[in-house]
Tab-separated table of C-alpha atoms in Angstrom:
chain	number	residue	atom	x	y	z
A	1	UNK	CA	0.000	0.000	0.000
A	2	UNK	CA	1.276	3.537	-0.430
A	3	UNK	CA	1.436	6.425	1.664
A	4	UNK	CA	-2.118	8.165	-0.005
A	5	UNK	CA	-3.633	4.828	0.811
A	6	UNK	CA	-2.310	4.855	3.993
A	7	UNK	CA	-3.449	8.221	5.118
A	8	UNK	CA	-7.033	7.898	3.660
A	9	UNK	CA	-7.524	4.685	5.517
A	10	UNK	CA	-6.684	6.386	8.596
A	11	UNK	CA	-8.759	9.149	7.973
A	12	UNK	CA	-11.682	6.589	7.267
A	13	UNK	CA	-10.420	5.154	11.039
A	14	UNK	CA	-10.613	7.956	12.625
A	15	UNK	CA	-13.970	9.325	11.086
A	16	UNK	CA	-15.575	6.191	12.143
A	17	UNK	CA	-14.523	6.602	15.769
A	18	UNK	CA	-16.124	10.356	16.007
A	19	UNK	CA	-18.968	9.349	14.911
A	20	UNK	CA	-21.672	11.720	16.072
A	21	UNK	CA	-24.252	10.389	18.408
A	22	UNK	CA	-27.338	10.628	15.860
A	23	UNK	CA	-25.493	8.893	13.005
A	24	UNK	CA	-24.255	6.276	15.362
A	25	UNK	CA	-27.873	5.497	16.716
A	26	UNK	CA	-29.004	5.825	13.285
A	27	UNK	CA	-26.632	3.113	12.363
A	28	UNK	CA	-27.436	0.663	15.112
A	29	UNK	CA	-31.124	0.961	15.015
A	30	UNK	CA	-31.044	0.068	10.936
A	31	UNK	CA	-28.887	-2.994	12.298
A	32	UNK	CA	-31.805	-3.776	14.180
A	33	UNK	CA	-34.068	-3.406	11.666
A	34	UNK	CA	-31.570	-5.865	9.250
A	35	UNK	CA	-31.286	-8.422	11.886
A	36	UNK	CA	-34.736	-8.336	12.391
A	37	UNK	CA	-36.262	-8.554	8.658
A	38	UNK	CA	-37.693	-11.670	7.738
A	39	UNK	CA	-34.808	-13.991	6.341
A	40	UNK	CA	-35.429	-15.845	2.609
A	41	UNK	CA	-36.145	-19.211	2.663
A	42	UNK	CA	-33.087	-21.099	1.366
A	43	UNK	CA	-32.452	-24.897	0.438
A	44	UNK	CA	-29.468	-26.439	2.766
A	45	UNK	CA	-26.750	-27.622	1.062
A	46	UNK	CA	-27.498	-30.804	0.489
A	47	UNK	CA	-30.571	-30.677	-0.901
A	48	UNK	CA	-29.458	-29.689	-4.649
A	49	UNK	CA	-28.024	-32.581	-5.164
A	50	UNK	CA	-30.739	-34.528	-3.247
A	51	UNK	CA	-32.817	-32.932	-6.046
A	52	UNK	CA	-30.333	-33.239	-8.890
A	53	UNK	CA	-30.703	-37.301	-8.405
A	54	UNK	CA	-34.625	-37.236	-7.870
A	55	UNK	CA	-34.407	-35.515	-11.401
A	56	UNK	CA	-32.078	-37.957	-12.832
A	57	UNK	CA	-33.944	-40.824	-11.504
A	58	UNK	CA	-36.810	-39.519	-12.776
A	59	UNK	CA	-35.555	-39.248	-16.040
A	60	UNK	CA	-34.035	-42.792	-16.077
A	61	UNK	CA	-37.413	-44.304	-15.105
A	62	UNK	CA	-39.087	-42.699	-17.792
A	63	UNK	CA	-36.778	-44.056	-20.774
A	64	UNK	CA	-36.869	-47.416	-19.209
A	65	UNK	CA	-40.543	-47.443	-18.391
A	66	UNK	CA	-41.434	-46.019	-22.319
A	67	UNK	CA	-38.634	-46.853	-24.813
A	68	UNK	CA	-38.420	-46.113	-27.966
A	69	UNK	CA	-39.515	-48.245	-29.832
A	70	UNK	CA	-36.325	-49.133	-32.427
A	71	UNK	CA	-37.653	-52.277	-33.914
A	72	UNK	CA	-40.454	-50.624	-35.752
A	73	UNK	CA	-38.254	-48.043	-37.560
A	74	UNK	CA	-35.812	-50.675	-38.397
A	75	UNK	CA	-39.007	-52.262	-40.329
A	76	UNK	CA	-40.337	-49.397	-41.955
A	77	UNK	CA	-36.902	-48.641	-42.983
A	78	UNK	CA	-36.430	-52.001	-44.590
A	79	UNK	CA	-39.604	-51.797	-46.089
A	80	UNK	CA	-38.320	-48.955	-48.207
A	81	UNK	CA	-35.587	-51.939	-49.463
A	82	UNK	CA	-37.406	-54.802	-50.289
A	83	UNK	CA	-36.984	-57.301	-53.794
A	84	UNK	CA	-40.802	-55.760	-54.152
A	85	UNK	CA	-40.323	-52.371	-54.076
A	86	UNK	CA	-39.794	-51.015	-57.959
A	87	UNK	CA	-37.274	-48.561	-56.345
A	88	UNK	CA	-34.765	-51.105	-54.942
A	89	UNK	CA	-34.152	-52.853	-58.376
A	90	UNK	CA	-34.527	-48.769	-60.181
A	91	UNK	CA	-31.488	-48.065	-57.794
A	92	UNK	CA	-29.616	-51.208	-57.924
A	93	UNK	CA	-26.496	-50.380	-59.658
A	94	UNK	CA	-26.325	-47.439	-56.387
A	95	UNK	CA	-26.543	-50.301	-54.107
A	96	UNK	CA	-23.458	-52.428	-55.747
A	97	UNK	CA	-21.521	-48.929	-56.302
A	98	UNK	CA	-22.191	-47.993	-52.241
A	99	UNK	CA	-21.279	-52.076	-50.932
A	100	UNK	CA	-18.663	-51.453	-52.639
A	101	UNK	CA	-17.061	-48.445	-51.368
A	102	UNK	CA	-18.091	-49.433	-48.163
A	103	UNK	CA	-15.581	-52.892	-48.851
A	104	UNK	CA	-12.911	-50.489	-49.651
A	105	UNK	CA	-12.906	-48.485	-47.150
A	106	UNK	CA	-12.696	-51.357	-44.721
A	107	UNK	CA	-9.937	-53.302	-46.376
């Protein structure tokens, strides 16, 4: 700290020792009135995480309790596919070109 720092944080010292009488009651009594006041309601500390798990637990139960169900749009995907369908054979020559570049990449 330097010396101007120094000084004014005496000065601040002293001023708050000679206080006057009025400001000093006037100072207390809003104390009073702060200590007093009606406090917020706040969670303890444990509690957010108590909650954070509820939620998660929640969340787990739902996606085991309704699932997705995959195995339908696996068939109405390969429905799109089949020998019967005029598009599979109208896009054949895709099919060969794509199994193909799908071997390459692999080997």
């Amino acid at each position: 700290m330097n010396t101007f720092e120094q000084a004014l944080r005496e000065q601040l010292r002293e001023a708050e020792h000679n206080l006057d009488d009025s400001v000093a009651q006037q100072l207390v009594n809003a104390r009073r009135q702060a200590m007093s006041a009606r406090r917020r309601f706040h969670l303890p500390r444990f509690m957010v995480p108590a909650l954070g798990m509820v939620t998660a637990s929640v969340v787990a139960l739902i996606l085991v309790v309704a699932p997705v169900d995959d195995n339908q749009q696996r068939q109405s995907g390969m429905e799109r596919l089949t020998p019967e369908n005029a598009e599979f054979y109208e896009n054949l020559d895709f099919f060969y070109w794509l199994a193909e570049s799908d071997a390459a990449k692999r080997s």
